[in-house]
Every structure is written in C-alpha cells, then in structure tokens.
C-alpha atoms as a printed R data frame, in Angstrom:
    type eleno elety resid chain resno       x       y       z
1   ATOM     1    CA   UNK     A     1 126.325 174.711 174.107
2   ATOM     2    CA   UNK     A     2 130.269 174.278 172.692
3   ATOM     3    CA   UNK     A     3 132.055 177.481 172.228
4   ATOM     4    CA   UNK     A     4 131.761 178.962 168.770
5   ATOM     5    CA   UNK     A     5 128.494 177.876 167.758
6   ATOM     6    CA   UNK     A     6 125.335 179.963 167.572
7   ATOM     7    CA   UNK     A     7 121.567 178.775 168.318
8   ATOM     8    CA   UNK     A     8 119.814 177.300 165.406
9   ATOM     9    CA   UNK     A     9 117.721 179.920 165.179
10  ATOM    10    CA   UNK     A    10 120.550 182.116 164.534
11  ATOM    11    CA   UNK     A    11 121.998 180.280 161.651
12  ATOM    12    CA   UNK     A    12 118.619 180.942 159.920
13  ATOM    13    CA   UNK     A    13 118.480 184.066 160.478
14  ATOM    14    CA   UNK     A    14 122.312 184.517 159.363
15  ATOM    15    CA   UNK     A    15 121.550 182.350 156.124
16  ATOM    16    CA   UNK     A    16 118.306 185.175 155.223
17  ATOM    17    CA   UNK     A    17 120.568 187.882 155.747
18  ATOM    18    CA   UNK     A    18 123.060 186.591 153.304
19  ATOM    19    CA   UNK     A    19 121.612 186.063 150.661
20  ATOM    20    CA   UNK     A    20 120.440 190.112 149.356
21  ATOM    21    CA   UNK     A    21 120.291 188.546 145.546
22  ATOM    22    CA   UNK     A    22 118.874 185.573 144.305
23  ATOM    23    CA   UNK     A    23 121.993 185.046 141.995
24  ATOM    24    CA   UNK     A    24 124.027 184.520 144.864
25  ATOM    25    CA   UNK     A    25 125.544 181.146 146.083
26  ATOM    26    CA   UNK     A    26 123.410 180.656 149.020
27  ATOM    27    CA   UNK     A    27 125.256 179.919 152.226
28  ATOM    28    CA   UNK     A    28 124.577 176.613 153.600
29  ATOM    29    CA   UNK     A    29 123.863 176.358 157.549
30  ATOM    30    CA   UNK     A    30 127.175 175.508 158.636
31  ATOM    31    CA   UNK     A    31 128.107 178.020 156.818
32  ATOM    32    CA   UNK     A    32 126.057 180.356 157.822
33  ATOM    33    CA   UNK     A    33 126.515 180.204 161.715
34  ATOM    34    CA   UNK     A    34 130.293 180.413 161.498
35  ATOM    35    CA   UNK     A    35 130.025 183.776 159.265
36  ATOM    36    CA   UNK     A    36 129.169 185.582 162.807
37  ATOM    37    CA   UNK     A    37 132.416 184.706 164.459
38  ATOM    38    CA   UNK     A    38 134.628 184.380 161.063
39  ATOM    39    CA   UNK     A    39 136.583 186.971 159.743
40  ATOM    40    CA   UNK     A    40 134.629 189.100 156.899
41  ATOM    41    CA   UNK     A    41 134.946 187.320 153.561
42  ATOM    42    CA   UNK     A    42 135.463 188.190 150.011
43  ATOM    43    CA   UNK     A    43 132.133 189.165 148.078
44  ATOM    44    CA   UNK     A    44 130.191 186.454 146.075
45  ATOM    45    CA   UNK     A    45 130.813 186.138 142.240
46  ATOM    46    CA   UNK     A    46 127.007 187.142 140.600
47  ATOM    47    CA   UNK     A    47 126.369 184.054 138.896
48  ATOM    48    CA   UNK     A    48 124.276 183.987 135.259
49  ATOM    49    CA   UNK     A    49 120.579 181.789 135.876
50  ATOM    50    CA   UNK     A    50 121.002 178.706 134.689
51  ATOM    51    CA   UNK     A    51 120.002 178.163 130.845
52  ATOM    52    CA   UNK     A    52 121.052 181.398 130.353
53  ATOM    53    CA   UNK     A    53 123.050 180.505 126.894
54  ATOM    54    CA   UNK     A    54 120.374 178.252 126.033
55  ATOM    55    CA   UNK     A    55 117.865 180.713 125.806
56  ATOM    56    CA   UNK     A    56 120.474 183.494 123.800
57  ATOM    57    CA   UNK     A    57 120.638 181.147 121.466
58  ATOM    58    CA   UNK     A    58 117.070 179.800 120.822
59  ATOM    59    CA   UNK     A    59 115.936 184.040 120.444
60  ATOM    60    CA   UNK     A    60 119.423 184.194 118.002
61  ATOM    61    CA   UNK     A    61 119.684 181.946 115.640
62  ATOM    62    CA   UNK     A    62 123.454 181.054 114.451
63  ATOM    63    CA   UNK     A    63 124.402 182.276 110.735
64  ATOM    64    CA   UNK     A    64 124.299 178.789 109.761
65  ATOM    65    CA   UNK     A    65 120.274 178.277 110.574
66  ATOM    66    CA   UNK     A    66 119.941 181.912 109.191
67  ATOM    67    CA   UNK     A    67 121.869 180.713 105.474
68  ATOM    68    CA   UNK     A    68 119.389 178.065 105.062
69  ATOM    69    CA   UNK     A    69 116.127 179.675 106.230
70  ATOM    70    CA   UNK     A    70 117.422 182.300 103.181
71  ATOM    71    CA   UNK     A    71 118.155 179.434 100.740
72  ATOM    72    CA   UNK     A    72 114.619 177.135 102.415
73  ATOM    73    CA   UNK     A    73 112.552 180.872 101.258
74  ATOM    74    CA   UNK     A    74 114.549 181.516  98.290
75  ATOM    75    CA   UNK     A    75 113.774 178.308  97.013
76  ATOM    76    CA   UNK     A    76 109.734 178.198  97.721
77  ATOM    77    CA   UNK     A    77 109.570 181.341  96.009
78  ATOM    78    CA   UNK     A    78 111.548 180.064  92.803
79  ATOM    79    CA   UNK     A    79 109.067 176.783  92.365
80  ATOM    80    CA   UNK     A    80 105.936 179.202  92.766
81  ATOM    81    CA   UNK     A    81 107.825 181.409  89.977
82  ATOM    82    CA   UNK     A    82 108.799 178.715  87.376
83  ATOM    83    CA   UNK     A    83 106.076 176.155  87.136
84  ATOM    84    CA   UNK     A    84 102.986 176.747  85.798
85  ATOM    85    CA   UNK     A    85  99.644 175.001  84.298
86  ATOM    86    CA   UNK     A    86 100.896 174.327  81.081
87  ATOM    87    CA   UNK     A    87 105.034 173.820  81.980
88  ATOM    88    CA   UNK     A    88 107.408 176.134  83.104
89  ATOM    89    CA   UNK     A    89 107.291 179.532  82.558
90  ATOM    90    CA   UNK     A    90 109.196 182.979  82.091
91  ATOM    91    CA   UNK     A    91 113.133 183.498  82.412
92  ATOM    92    CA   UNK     A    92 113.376 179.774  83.475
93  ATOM    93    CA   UNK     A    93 111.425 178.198  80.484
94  ATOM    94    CA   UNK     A    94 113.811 180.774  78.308
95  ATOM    95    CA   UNK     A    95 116.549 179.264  80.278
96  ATOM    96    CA   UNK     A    96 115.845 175.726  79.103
97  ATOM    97    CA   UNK     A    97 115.845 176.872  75.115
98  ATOM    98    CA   UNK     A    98 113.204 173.451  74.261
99  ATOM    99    CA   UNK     A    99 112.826 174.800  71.149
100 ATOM   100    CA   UNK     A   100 116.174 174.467  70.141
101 ATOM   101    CA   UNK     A   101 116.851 171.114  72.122
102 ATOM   102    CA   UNK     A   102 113.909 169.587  69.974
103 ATOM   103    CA   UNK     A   103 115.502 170.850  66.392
104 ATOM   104    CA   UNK     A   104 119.076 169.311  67.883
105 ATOM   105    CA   UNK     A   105 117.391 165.455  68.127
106 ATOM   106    CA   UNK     A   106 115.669 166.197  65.075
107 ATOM   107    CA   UNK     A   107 118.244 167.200  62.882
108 ATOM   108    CA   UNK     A   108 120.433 163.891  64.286
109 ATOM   109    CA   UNK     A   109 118.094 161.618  61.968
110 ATOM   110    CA   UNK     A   110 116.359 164.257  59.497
111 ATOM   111    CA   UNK     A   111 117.059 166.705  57.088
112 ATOM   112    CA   UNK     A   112 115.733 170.348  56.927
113 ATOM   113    CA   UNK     A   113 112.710 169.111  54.888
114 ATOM   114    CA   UNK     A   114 111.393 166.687  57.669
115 ATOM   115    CA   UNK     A   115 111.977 169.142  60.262
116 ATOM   116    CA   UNK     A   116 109.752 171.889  58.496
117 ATOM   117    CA   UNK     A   117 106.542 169.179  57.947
118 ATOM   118    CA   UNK     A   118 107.004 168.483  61.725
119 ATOM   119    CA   UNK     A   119 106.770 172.093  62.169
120 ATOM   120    CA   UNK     A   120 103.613 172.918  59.623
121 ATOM   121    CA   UNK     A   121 101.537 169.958  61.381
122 ATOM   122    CA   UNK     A   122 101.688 170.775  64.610
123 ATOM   123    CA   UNK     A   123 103.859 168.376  65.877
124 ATOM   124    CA   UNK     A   124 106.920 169.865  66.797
125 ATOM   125    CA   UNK     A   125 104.879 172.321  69.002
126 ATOM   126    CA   UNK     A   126 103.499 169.647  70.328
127 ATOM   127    CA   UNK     A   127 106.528 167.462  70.684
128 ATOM   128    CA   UNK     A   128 107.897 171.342  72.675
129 ATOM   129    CA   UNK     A   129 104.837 171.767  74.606
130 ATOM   130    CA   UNK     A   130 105.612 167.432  75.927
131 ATOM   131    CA   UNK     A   131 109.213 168.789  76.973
132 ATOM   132    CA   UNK     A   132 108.157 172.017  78.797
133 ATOM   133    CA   UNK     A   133 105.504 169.893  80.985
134 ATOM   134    CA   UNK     A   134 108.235 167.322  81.504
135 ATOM   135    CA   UNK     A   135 110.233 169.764  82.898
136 ATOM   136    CA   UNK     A   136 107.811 171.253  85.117
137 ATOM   137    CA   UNK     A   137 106.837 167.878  86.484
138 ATOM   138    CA   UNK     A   138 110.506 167.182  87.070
139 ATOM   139    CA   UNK     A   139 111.059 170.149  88.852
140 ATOM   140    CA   UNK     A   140 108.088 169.641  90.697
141 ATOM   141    CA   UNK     A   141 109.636 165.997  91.768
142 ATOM   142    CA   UNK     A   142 113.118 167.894  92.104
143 ATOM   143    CA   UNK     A   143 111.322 170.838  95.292
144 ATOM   144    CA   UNK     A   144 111.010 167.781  98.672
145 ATOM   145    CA   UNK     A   145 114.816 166.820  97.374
146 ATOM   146    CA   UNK     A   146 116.110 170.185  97.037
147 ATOM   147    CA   UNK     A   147 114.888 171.295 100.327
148 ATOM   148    CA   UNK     A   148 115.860 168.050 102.386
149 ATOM   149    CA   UNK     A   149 119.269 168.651 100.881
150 ATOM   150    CA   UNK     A   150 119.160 172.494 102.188
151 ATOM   151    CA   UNK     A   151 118.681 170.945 106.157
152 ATOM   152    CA   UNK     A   152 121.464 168.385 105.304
153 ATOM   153    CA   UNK     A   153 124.834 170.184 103.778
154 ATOM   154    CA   UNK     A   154 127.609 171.672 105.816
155 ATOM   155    CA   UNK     A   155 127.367 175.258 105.739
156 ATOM   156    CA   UNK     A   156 131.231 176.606 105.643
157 ATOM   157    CA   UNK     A   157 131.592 180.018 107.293
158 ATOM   158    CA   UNK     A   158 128.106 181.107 107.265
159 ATOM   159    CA   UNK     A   159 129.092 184.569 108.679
160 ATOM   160    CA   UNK     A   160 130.565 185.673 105.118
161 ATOM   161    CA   UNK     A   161 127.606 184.074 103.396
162 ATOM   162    CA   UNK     A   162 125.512 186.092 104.931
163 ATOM   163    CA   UNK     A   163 127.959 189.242 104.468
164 ATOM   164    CA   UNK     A   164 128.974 189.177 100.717
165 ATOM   165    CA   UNK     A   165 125.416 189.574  99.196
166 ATOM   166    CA   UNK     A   166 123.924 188.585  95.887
167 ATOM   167    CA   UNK     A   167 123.096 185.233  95.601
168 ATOM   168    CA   UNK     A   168 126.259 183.330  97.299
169 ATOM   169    CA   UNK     A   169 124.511 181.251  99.232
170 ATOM   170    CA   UNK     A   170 122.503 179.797  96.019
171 ATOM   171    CA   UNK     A   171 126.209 179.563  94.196
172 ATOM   172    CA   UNK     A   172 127.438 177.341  97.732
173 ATOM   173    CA   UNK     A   173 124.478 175.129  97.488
174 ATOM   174    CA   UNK     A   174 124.607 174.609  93.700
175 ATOM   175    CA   UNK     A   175 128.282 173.366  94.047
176 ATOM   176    CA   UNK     A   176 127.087 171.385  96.903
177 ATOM   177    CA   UNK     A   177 124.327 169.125  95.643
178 ATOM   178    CA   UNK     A   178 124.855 169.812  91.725
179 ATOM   179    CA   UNK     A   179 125.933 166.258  91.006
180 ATOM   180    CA   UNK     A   180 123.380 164.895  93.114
181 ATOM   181    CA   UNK     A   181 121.072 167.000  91.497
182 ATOM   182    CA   UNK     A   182 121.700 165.738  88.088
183 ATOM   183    CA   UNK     A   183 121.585 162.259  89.143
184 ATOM   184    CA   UNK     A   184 117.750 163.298  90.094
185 ATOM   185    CA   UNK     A   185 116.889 164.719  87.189
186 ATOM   186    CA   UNK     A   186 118.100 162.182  84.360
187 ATOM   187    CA   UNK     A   187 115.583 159.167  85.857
188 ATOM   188    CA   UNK     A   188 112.435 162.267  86.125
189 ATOM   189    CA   UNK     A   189 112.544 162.804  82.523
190 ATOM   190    CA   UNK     A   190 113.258 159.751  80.968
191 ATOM   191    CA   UNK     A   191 109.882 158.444  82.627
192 ATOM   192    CA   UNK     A   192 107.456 161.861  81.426
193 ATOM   193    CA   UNK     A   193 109.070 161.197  78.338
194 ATOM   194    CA   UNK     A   194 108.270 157.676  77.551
195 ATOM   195    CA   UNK     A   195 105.084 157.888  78.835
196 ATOM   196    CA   UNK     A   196 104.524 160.898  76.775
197 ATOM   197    CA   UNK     A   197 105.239 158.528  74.354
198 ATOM   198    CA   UNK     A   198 102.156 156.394  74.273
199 ATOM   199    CA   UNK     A   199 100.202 159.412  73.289
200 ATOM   200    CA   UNK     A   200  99.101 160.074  69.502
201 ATOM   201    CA   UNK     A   201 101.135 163.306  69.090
202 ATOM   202    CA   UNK     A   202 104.413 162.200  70.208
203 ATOM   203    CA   UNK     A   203 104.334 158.615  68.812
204 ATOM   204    CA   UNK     A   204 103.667 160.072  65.616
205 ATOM   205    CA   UNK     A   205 106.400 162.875  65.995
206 ATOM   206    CA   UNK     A   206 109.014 160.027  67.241
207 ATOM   207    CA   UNK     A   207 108.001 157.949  64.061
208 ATOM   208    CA   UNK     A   208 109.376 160.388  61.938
209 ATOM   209    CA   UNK     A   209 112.744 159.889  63.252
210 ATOM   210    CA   UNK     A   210 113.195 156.450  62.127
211 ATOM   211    CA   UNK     A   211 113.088 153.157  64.729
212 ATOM   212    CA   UNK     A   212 116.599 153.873  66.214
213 ATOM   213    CA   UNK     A   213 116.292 157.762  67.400
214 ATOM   214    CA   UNK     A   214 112.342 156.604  68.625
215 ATOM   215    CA   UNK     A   215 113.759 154.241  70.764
216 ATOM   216    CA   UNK     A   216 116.451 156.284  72.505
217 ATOM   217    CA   UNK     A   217 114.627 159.433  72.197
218 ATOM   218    CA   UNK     A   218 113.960 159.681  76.078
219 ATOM   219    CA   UNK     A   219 117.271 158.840  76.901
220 ATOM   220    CA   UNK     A   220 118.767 161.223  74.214
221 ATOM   221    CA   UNK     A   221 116.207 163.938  75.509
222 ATOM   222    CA   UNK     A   222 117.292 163.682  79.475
223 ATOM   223    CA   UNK     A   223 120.829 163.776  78.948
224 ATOM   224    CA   UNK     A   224 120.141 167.375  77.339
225 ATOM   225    CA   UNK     A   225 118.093 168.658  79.810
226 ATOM   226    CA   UNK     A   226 119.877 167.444  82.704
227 ATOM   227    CA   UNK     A   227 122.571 170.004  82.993
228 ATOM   228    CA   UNK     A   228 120.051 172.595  81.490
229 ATOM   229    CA   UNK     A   229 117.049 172.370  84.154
230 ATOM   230    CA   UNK     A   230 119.909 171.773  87.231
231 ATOM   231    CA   UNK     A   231 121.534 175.262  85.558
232 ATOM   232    CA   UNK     A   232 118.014 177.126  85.302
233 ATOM   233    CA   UNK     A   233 116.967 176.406  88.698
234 ATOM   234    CA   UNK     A   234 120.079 177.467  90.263
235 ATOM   235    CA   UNK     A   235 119.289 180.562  88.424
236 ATOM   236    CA   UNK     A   236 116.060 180.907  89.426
237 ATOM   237    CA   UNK     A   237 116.465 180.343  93.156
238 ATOM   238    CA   UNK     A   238 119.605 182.647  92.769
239 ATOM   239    CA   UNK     A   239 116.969 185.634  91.373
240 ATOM   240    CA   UNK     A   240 115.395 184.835  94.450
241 ATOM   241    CA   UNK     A   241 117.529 185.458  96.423
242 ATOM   242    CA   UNK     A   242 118.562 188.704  95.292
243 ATOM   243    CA   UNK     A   243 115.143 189.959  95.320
244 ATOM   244    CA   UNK     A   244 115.144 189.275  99.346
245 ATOM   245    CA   UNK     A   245 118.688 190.561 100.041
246 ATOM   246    CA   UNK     A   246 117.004 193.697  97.893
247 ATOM   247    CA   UNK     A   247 114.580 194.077 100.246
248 ATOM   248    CA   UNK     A   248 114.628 191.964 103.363
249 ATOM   249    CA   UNK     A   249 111.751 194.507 104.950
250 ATOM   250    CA   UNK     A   250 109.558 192.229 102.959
251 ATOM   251    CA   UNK     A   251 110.466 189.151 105.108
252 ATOM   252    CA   UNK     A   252 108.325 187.805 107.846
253 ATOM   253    CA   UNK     A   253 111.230 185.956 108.619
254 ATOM   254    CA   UNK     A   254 112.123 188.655 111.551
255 ATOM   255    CA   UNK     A   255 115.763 186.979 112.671
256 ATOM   256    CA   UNK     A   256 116.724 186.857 108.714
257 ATOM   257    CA   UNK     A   257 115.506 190.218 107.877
258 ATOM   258    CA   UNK     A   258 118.001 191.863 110.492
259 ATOM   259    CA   UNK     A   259 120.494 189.246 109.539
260 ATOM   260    CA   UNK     A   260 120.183 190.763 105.611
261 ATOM   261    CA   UNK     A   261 119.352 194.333 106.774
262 ATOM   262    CA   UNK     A   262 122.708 194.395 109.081
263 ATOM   263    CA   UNK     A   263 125.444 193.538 106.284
C-alpha cells in the first residue's frame, strides 16, 4: 500500500466523522483519507439549506404584493358598497349629482317651463332613475378592468405606501389608470343610454328636447359622467381603504393586517 494513504475503510469512516452537521460541506473521499495525515484545517463555513430565500419570501410577501392585495380588497368592498338593485347608491350616487346633470342637458334646449312639465309627469325621475342604472351597470363593466389594472401597474416605493396611511395607495392608482379609466367609461354609457332610449319613458323625455339634443343626448350624457363616475369611485375605493387601515384586525388577509398594524 503507497505511503500516505489509509485503507478504504478508513476513508469512510474519516468522511462519517466529519461531517457532525448536515449543513456542512461534506468531505469527499480523497479528501477525507488525507485529513488523518494533514495538518488540522480551518473550520467549515455553516452553509444556509438551499431555497432558503425562496421560502422567506413566499411566507413574506414584498410591500409591493402587500399594496395591491390592500387596493385588490379595497376595491371588492367599494363595488359591494356602491351598486345596488335599482343603481348606485349612498355617498357614491350623491357623488355623481344625476339630478343636476339631467337639469344641465335640459336647460341646453328648454326653458324653465319645459323643465317643470318634465318634472310633474314623471319623466325627469324617470329620465334620473335611466342615468343612476347606467351608472351602476358601467361600474359594474368598469370592476374585471379595474382589478386587472391593480396586478398590472408599477408600484413605486411600496414601503412608504404602506407607511403614510389614509388612502395613498387609492390616490397612486387613480393617477395611474385615470385616463385609461375614462377612456372605459365614455363607450359604457353611451351604449345603456341609447338603448335606454328605445324605451317609452326616455324616448318621450328625449322628444322634448327637440331632434338635435335627442340625437346627441348619449354622447352629451357620457362626456358628463365620465370624469364624475372615474372621480366617485376613486372616492369610494379610497373610503375603503381607510376603513381597513382603521382597523386592519378585521382582515383575514393575515400578511396585510401586520403590514397595516406595524406602521
């Protein structure tokens, strides 16, 4: 046997003894039967398991993921609140101000005295009740966009989102897809409109104001409401997110509800 070399049952045995830890860089045989007749080496770095990292950061979510899941929640919660059976409903539907959108068309091609008859038939309530269902079907339309756009758009320094309360992260996602927004809208209403149109009650409200203000009046109607309804549900998903930075003990959502409880 050359000089220097031990049995090959030594090397195994050398190779169990040095390896106390299973984080340890194993020695390899070679290795292993040289330690015996080698000078005493320096101690092995403890190496992390491998996936480690990956597995901090699937139970952590970064503040990016934790910004939208906010924004995803805030936003359910706001079309539950808003929509109802018959339209849209409380701060929103105040929000919007229909009433006085309708009397601004009307008063473009009649006077005071046409206005009041439209009122004492019916058929301006009627005409208001048409433009509070619109909007509820448009924001309806508006909820698989809104949220597609939420999984989509950079989130700049999530961290302070997170941090400075209130309803920034609404506010950073309204001047993020607000245009886009709009551009969603416009199209939504036009087409409740006009087909609201082919019913008695609002072909008979249109026909009072004359042939040229019937035929634009879903156009002229949806360029009104677009910055309105893109402003009211902003607001609306901004109340909701106040009520859950309020009181983020009421979130299933464990990882967000430290994320909000911490700041």
């Amino acid at each position: 046997m050359p000089t220097g070399y031990a049995p090959a049952t030594s090397w195994r045995k050398a190779a169990r003894r040095s390896a106390p830890t299973p984080w340890a860089t194993p020695l390899s045989p070679v290795s292993a039967c040289r330690s015996r007749h080698a000078p005493p080496r320096l101690p092995l770095i403890l190496r992390r398991p491998a996936g480690h990292r990956l597995r901090h950061r699937a139970g952590q979510p970064d503040s990016a993921a934790l910004v939208r899941r906010l924004l995803t929640l805030s936003t359910e919660n706001a079309f539950k609140r808003i929509v109802g059976i018959d339209g849209v409903t409380g701060e929103f539907a105040a929000e919007l101000k229909l009433g006085q959108l309708l009397t601004s068309v009307v008063g473009q091609a009649s006077s005071d005295t046409v206005l009041s008859m439209l009122r004492s038939i019916g058929l301006f309530k009627a005409a208001q009740s048409m433009l509070s269902q619109a909007a509820a079907f448009t924001t309806r339309q508006l909820a698989p966009f809104v949220r597609k756009r939420i999984d989509q758009i950079d989130i700049q320094d999530a961290a302070a989102l997170l941090r400075d309360g209130d309803d920034s992260a609404t506010r950073y996602l309204e001047r993020s897809i607000n245009q886009d927004l709009a551009q969603q809208i416009k199209p939504l209403v036009i087409d409740f409109v006009r087909k609201a149109q082919q019913t008695e009650d609002i072909s008979q409200f249109t026909a009072f104001l004359g042939e040229r203000l019937s035929t634009t009046f879903a156009t002229i109607i949806a360029e009104k409401m677009t910055g309105a309804l893109g402003g009211a549900l902003f607001n609306a998903i901004a109340r909701e997110e106040k009520a859950l930075r309020a009181n983020p003990a009421r979130i299933l959502d464990t990882a967000l509800a430290k994320a909000l409880a911490r700041r």
